[in-house]
Coordinates of C-alpha atoms in Angstrom, one line a residue:
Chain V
X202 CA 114.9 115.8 93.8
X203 CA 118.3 115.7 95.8
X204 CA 120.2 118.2 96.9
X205 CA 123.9 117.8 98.1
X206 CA 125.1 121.1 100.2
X207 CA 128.8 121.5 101.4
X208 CA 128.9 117.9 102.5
X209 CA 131.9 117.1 104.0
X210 CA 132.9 113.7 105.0
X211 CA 135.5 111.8 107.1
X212 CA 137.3 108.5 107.2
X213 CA 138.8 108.2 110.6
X214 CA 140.9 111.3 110.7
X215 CA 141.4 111.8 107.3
X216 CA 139.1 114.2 105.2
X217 CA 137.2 112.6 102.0
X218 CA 134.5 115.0 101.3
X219 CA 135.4 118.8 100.9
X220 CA 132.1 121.1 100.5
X221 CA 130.6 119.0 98.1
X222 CA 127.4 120.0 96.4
X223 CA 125.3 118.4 93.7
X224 CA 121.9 118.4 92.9
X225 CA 120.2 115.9 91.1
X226 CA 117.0 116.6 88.9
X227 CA 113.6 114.5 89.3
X228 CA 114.0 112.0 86.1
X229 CA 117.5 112.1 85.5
X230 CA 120.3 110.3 85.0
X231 CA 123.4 112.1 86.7
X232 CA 126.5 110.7 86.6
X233 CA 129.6 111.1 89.0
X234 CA 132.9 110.5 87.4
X235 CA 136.5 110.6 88.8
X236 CA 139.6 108.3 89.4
X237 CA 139.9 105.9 92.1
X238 CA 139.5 106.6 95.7
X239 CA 138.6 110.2 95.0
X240 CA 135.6 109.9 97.4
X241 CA 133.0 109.2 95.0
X242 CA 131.6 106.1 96.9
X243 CA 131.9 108.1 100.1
X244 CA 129.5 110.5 98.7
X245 CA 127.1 107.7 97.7
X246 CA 127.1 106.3 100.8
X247 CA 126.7 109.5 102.6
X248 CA 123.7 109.9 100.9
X249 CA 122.4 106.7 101.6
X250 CA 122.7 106.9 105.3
X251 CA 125.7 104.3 105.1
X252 CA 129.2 106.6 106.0
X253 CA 130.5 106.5 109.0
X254 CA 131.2 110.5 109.6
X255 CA 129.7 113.5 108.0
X256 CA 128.6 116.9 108.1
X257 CA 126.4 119.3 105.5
X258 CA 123.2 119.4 104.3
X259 CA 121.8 116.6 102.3
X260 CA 118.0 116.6 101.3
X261 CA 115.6 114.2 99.7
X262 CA 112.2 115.8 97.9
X263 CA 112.8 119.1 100.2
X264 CA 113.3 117.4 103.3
X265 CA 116.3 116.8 105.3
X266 CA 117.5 113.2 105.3
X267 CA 120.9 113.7 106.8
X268 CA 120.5 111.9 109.9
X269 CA 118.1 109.2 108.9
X270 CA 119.0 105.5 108.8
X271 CA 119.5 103.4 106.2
X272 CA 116.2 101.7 106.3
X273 CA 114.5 105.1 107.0
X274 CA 116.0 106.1 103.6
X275 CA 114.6 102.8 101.4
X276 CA 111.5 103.7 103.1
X277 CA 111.4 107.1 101.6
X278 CA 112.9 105.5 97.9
X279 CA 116.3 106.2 97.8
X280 CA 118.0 102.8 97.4
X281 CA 121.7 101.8 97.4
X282 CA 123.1 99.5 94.8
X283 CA 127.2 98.6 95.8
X284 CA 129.9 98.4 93.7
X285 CA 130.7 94.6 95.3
X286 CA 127.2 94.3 95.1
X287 CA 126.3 93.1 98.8
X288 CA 124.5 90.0 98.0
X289 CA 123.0 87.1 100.3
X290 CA 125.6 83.9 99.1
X291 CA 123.0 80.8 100.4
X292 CA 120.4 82.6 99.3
X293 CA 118.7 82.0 95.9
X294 CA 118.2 84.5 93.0
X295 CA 114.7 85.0 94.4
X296 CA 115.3 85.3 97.5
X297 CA 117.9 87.9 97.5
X298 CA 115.1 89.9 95.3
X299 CA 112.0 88.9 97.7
X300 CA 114.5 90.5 99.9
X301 CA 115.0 94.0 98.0
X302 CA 111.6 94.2 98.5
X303 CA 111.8 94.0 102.7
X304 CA 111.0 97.5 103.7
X305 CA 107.4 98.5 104.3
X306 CA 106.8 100.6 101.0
X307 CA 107.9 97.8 98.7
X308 CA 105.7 95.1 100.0
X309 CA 102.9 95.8 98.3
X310 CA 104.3 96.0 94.9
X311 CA 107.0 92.7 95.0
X312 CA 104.9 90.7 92.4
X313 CA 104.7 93.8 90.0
X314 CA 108.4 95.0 90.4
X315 CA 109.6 91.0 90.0
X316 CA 107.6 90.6 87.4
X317 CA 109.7 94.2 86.0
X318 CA 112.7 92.7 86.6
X319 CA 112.5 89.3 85.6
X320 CA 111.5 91.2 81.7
X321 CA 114.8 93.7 82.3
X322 CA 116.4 90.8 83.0
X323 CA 115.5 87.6 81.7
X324 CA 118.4 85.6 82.8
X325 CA 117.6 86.4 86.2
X326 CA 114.3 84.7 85.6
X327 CA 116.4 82.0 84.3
X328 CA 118.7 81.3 87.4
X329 CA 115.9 82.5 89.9
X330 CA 116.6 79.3 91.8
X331 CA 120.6 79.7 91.9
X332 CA 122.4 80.5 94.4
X333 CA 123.6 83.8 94.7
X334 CA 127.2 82.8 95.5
X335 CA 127.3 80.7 91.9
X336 CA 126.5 83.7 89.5
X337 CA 129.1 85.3 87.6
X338 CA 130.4 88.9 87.9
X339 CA 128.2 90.0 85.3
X340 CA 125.1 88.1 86.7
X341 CA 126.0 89.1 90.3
X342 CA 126.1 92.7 89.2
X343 CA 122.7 92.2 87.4
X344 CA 121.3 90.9 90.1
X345 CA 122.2 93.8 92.4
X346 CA 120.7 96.4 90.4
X347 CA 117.5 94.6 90.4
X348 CA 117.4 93.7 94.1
X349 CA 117.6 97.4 94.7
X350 CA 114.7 98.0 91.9
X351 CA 113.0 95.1 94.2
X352 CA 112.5 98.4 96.4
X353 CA 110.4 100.3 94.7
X354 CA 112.7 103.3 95.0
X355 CA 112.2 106.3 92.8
X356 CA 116.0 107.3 92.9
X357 CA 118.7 104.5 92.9
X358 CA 122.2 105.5 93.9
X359 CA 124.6 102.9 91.8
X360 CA 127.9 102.7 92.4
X361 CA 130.1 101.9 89.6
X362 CA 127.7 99.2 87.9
X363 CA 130.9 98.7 85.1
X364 CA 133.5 97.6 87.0
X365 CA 134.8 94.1 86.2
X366 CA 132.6 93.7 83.5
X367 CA 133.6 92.9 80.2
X368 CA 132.5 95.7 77.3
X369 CA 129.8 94.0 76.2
X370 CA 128.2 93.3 79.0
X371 CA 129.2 96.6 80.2
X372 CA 127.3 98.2 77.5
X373 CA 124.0 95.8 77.9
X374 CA 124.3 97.0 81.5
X375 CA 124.1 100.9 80.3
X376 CA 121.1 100.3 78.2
X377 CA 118.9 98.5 80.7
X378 CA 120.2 101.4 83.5
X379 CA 118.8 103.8 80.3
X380 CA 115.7 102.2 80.3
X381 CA 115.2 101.8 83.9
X382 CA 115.7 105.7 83.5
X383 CA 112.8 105.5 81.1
X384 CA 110.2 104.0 83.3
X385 CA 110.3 106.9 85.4
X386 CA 113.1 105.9 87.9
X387 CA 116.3 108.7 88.6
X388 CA 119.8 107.8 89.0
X389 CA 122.9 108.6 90.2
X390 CA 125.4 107.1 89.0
X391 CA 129.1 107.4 89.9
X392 CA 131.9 105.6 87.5
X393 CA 135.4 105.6 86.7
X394 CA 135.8 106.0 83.2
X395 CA 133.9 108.3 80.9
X396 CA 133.7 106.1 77.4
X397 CA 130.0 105.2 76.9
X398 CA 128.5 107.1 80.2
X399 CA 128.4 110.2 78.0
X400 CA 125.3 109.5 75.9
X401 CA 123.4 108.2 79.3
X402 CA 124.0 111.2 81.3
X403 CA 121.6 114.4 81.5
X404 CA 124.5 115.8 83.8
X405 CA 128.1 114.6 84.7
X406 CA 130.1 116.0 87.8
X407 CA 133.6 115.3 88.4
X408 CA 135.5 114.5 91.6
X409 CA 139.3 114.7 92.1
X410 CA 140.4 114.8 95.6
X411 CA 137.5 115.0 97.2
X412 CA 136.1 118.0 95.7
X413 CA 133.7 119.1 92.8
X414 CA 136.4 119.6 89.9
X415 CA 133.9 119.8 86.9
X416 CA 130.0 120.1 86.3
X417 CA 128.0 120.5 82.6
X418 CA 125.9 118.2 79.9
X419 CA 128.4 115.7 78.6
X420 CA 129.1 117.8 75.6
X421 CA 130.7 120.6 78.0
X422 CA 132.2 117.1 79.5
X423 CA 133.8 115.7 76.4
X424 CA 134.7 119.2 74.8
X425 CA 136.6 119.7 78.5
X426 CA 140.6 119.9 77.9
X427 CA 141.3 118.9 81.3
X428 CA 138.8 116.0 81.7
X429 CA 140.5 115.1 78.0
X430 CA 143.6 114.4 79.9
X431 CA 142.7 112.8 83.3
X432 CA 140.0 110.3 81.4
X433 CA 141.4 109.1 78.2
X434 CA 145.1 110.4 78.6
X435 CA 144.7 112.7 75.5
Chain D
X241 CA 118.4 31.8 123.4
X242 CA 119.6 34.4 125.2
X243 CA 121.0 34.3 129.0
X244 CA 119.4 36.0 131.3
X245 CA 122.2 38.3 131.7
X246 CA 122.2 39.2 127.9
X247 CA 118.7 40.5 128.1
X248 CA 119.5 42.5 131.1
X249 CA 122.6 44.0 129.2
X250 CA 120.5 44.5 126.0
X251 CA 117.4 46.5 128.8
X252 CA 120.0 48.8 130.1
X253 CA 122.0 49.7 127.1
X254 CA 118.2 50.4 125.4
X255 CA 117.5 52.4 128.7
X256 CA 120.8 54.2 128.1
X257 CA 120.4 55.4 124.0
X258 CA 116.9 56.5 125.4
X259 CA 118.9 58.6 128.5
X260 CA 121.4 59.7 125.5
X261 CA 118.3 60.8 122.8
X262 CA 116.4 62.9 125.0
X263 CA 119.6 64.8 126.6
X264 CA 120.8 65.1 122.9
X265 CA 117.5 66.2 121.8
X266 CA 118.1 69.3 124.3
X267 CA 121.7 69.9 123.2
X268 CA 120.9 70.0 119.7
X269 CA 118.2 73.0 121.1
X270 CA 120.6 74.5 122.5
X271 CA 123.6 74.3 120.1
X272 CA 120.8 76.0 117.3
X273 CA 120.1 78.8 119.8
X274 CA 124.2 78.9 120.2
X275 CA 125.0 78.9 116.4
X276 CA 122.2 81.6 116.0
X277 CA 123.7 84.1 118.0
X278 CA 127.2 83.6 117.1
X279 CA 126.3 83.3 112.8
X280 CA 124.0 86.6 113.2
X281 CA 126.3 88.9 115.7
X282 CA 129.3 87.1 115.3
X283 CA 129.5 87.2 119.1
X284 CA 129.9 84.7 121.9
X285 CA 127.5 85.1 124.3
X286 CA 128.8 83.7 127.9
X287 CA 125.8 84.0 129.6
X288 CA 123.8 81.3 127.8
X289 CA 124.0 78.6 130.2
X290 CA 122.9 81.1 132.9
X291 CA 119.6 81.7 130.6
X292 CA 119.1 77.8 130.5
X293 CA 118.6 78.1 134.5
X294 CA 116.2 81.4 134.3
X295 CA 114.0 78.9 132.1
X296 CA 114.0 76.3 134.8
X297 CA 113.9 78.6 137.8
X298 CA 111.0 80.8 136.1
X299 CA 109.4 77.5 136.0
X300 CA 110.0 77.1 139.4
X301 CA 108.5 79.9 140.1
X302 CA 105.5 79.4 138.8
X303 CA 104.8 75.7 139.4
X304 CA 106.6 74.9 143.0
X305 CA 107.2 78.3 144.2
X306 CA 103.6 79.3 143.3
X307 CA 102.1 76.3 143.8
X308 CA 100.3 77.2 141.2
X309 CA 97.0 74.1 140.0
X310 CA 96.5 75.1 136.4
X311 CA 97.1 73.8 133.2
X312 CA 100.5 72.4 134.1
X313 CA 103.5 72.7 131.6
X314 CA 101.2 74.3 128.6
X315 CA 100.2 77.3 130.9
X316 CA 103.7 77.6 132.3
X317 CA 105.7 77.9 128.7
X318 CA 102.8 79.7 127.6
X319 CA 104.3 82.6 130.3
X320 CA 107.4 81.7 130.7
X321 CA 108.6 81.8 127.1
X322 CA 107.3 85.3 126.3
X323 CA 109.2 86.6 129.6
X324 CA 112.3 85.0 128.5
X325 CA 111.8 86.8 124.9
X326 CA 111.5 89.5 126.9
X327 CA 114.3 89.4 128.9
X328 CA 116.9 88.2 126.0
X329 CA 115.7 91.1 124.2
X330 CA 115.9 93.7 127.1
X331 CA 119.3 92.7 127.7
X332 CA 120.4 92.7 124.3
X333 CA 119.5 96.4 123.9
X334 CA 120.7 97.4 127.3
X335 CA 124.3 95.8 127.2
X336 CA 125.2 94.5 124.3
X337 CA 124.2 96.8 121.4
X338 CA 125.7 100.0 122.9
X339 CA 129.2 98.5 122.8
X340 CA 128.9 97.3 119.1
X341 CA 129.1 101.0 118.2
X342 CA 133.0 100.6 120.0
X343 CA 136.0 100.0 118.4
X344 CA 136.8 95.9 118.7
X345 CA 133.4 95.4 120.4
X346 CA 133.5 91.4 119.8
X347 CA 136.0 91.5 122.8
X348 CA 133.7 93.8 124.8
X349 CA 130.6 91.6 124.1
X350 CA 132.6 88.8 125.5
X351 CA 133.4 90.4 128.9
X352 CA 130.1 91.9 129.0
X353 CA 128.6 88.6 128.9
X354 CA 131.0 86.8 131.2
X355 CA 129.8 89.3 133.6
X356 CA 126.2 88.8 132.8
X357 CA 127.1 85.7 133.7
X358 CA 128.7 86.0 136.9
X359 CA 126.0 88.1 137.9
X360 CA 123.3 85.7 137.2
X361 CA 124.9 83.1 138.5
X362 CA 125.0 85.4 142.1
X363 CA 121.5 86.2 141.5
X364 CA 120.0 82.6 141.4
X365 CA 122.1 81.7 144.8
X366 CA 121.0 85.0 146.5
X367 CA 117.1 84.4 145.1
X368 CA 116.6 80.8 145.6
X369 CA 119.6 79.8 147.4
X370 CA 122.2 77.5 147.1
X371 CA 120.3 73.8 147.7
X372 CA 119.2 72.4 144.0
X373 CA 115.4 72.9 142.6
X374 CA 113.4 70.5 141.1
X375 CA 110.6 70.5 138.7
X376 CA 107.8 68.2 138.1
X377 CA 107.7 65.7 135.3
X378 CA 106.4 67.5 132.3
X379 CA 104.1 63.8 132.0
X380 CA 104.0 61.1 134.9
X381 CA 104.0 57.3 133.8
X382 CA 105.6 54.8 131.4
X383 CA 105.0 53.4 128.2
X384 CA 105.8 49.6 128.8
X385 CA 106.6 47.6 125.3
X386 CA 106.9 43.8 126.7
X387 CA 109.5 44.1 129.2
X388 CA 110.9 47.7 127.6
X389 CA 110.1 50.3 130.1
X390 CA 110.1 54.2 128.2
X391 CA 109.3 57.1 130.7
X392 CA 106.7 59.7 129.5
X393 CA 109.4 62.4 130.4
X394 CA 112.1 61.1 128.1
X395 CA 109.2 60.8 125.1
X396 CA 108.1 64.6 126.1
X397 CA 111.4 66.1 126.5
X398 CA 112.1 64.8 122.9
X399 CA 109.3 65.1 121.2
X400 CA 109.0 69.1 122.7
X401 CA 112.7 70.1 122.0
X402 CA 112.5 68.6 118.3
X403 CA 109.2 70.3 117.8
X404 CA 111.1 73.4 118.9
X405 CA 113.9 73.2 116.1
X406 CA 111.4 72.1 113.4
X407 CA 109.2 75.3 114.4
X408 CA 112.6 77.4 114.5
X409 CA 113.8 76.0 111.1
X410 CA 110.3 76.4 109.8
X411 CA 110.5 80.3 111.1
X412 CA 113.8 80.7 109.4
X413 CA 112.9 79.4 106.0
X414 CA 109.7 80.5 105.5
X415 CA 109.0 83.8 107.2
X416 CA 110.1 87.6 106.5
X417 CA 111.5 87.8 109.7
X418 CA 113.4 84.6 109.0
X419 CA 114.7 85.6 106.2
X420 CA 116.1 88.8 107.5
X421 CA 117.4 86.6 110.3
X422 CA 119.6 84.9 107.4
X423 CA 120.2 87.5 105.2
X424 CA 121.9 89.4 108.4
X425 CA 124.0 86.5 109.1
X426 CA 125.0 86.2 105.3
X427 CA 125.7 89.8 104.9
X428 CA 125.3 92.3 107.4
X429 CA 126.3 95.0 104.7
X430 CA 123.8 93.6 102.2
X431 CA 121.2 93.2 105.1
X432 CA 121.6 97.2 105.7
X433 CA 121.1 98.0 102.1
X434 CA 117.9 96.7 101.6
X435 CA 116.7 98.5 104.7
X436 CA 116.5 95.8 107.3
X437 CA 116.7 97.3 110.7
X438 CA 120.0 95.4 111.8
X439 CA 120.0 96.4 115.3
X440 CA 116.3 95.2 115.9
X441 CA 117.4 91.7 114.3
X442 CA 120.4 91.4 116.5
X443 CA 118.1 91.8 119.7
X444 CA 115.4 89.4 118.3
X445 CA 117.9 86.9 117.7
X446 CA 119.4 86.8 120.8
X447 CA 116.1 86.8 122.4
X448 CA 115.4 83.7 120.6
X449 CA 118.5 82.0 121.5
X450 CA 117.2 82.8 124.7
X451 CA 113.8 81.6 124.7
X452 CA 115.3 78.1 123.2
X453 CA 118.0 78.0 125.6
X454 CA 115.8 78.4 129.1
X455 CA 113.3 76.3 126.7
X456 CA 116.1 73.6 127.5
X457 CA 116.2 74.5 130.8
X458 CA 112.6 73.9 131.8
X459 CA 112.5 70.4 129.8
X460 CA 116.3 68.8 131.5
X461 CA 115.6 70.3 134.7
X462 CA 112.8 67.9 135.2
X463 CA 115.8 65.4 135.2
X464 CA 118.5 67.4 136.5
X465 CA 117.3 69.5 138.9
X466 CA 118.5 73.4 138.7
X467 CA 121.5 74.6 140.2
X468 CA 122.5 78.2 140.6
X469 CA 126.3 77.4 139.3
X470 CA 125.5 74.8 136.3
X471 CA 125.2 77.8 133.8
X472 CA 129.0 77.3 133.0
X473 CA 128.8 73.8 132.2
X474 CA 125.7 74.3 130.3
X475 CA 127.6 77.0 128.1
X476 CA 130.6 75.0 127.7
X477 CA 128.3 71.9 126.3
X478 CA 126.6 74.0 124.2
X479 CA 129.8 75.3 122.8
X480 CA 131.5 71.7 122.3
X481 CA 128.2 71.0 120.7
X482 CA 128.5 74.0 118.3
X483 CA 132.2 73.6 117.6
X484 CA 131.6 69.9 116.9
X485 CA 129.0 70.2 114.5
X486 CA 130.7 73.2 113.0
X487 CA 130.1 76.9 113.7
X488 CA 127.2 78.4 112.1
X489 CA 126.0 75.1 110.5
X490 CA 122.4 74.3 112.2
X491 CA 122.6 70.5 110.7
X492 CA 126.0 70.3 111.8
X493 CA 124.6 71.0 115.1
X494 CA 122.1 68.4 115.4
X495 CA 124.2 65.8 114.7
X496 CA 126.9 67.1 116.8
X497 CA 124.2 67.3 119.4
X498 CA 122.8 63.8 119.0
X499 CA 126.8 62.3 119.5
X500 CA 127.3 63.7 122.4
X501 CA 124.3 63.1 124.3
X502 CA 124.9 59.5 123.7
X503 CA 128.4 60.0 124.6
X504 CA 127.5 61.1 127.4
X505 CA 125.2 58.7 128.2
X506 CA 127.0 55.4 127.3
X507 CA 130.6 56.7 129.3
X508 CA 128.5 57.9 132.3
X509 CA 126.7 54.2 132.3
X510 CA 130.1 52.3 132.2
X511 CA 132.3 54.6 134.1
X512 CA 130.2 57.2 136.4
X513 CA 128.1 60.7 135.5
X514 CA 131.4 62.8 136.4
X515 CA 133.1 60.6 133.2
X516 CA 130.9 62.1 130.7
X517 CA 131.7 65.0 131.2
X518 CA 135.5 64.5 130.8
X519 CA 134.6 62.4 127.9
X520 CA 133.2 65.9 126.0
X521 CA 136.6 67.5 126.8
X522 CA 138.4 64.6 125.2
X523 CA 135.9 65.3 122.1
X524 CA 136.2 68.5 121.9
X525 CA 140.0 68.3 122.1
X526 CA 140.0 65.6 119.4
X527 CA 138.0 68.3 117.7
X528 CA 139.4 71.2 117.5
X529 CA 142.7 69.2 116.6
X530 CA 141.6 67.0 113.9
X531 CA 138.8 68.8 112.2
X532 CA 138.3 72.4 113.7
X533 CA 135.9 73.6 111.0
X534 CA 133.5 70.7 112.8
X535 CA 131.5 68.0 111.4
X536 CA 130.3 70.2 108.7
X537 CA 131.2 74.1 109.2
X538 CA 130.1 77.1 107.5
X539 CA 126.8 77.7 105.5
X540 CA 123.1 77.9 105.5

């Protein structure tokens, strides 16, 4: 469904990005892992039109979507969901999802996808007149995963949905993202740590420095020596 | 009861809050159309007062220039806000948006728009000359309550402008464009994400600012006549307006707006017209030293 090819990516004059490729499978869940500041956000946001420099071949259902904007991509369904989540502050629950659902192809189905979110998330339904800017971490997060559902996208790109979270929201978190999984939608996923991600992923990719430094099932992942080391110090 | 004198005093000073409501009634357009710009670009836009005078010398155009019979004032804003739409966004996408690509373009938007300004401002003298325009009232006559005497013009001019910021709030609240309007302003990031076209919000906004600046334009020229250089002071009162009611904060704004039109008003009656304006500096002064963040800054 996407297909990453030698990507490489700048941040002023430094390099992020060295020749990475992934591809991503129509229905699955595919996880990037890696410590901090290895690029793993940079990719993300390559993909979804929002760095600032880069070069390669990224494509979208066979077509070329290197050079397209940001609201060109949502269009297409490839939606974004930030690690600090991006929300509107003054603006209610409701409005910051009537708002996930701004681009042309989500328009027609806002009442059916808030009407899906509200049921993944009934405490969104709850708060849905709160202000954005008086949610809690975990709420906030919540709330950004289901403004991007708000737009109708088949493949969400989330960046590190866990961090800040406590574990046991961390782990509701996982199983709604495993059951959005279920109702058809793919994901990439990029994270820090590899505790729990294991059992959610179809495929997990490792990045260290800016480069591709692992790829398999999360068997290959857990059984790997070196990932062992960097990811649970072992 | 009273002396003769007291009921002369009480007729002026009711003549004066009426002076002060309908020339606040226009600041507070104005200071919106101010605090929209700056809360969605986050630049300051020099040239505003210079739109104020396209309004009033489009107007011209039409009506004395013209000589136009038609429909009077409907007719004119009917074509004359469109064009200004027009313009704000034209210029938006021409000057503005290519340096926001630059490196520490909030400084390059400034200059550009000082010399928009200065340009203008060369224009209008070149165009229509140096000698003041007037315009028509928008509606002849008074409305006499026993001996109170209310012009049709101050009514109209506050009635229209009001109309204008309920329609603009209404907009903003309570229509997708609206709320992409806000949800730039709140978080341009955010905004981006969820696939609003960010550089086609930045030119409609400040081709609303425009449209509700030279809005103001056409409504106090009727009292002020236009002059090629006023666009300065125009900007700057907009601005104390802004920074009075607090950046960004469209209540703020009004009531900013509605304080120093009777300001104005009242220190122009007891001391002379060029007072008021020397009054506003004090304000602003007293402002910016005492409570910069303004009568109620940041939010909405």
């Amino acid at each position: 469904m996407l297909n990453v090819n030698n990507l490489n990516a700048y941040y002023g004059e430094a390099q992020v990005l060295h020749n990475v490729s992934v591809s991503v499978g129509r229905g699955q869940v595919v996880v990037m892992l890696g410590p901090n500041g290895h690029g793993k956000s940079t990719l993300l946001k390559a993909i979804c039109g929002l760095a600032e420099s880069v070069a390669g071949e990224i494509s979208y259902q066979g077509q070329p979507i290197d050079h397209l904007s940001t609201d060109k991509l949502v269009n297409m369904g490839v939606a974004y969901i930030a690690e600090n989540r991006e929300l509107f502050p003054y603006m209610t629950v409701q409005e910051n999802l009537k708002l996930g659902a701004y681009v042309k192809a989500a328009r027609p189905h806002e009442k059916k996808n808030m009407a899906k979110v509200f049921s993944l998330f009934p405490r969104l339904k709850e708060r849905r007149t709160q202000l954005a800017s008086t949610m809690s971490g975990g709420e906030a997060k919540m709330l950004a995963v289901a403004r991007g559902l708000m737009s109708n996208a088949d493949f969400l790109c989330i960046d590190e949905p866990s961090l800040g979270l406590q574990p046991s929201l961390r782990l509701e978190l996982f199983s709604t993202i495993k059951e959005i999984n279920k109702q058809g939608k793919t994901i990439f996923l990029v994270e820090q740590n590899i505790p729990h991600i294991a059992e959610l992923a179809d495929k997990i990719y490792v990045m260290e420095e800016g480069c591709i430094s692992f790829e398999g099932n999360s068997k290959e992942a857990l059984g790997d020596k070196h990932l062992k080391e960097i990811f649970l110090g072992m | 009861m009273f002396s003769e004198d007291t009921i002369l005093l009480f007729y002026e000073i009711t003549d004066v809050i009426i002076a002060g409501l309908s020339t606040g009634s226009v600041y507070a357009l104005m200071a919106v159309g101010m605090t929209l710009v700056y809360g969605v670009t986050k630049a300051f836009n020099f040239a505003y007062g210079d739109f104020f005078n396209m309004g009033g010398y489009f107007a011209w155009i039409l009506i004395v220039g013209l000589g136009l019979e038609f429909g009077g004032y409907p007719v004119v804003l009917l074509i004359v806000m469109p064009l200004l739409f027009a313009v704000g966004y034209g210029l938006e996408k021409l000057l503005v948006a290519p340096l926001r690509k630059r490196k520490d373009w909030e400084n390059k938007v400034m200059m550009m728009t000082l010399g928009l300004a200065l340009f203008l401002t060369s224009l209008y003298m070149v165009v229509f000359g140096v000698r003041m325009k007037s315009l028509p009232p928008i509606l002849e006559g008074t409305w006499e309550v026993g001996q109170l005497v209310f012009s049709y013009q101050d009514i109209m001019i506050f009635v229209m402008s009001i109309s204008g910021i309920l329609i603009f709030a209404w907009v903003l609240n309570n229509t997708r464009i609206g709320m992409a309007v806000r949800a730039v302003a709140q978080n341009p990031v955010g905004a981006t994400i969820v696939g609003i076209p960010k550089e086609r919000i930045f030119a409609t906004t400040f081709a609303i600012s425009t449209v509700m600046v030279g809005f103001g334009g056409i409504l106090l020229s009727q009292k002020w006549f236009i002059n090629p250089n006023s666009g300065g002071i125009i900007m700057v009162k907009a601005w104390v307006v802004t920074a009075l009611g607090g950046m960004g904060s469209i209540r703020g704004g009004l009531y900013a707006a509605f304080i120093i039109g009777m300001l104005e008003a009242f220190v122009g009656w007891m001391f002379g017209m060029s007072y008021g304006i020397i009054a506003l500096f004090v304000l602003l002064l007293a402002t910016l030293v005492l409570r910069p963040q303004g009568l109620r800054g940041k939010g909405e």
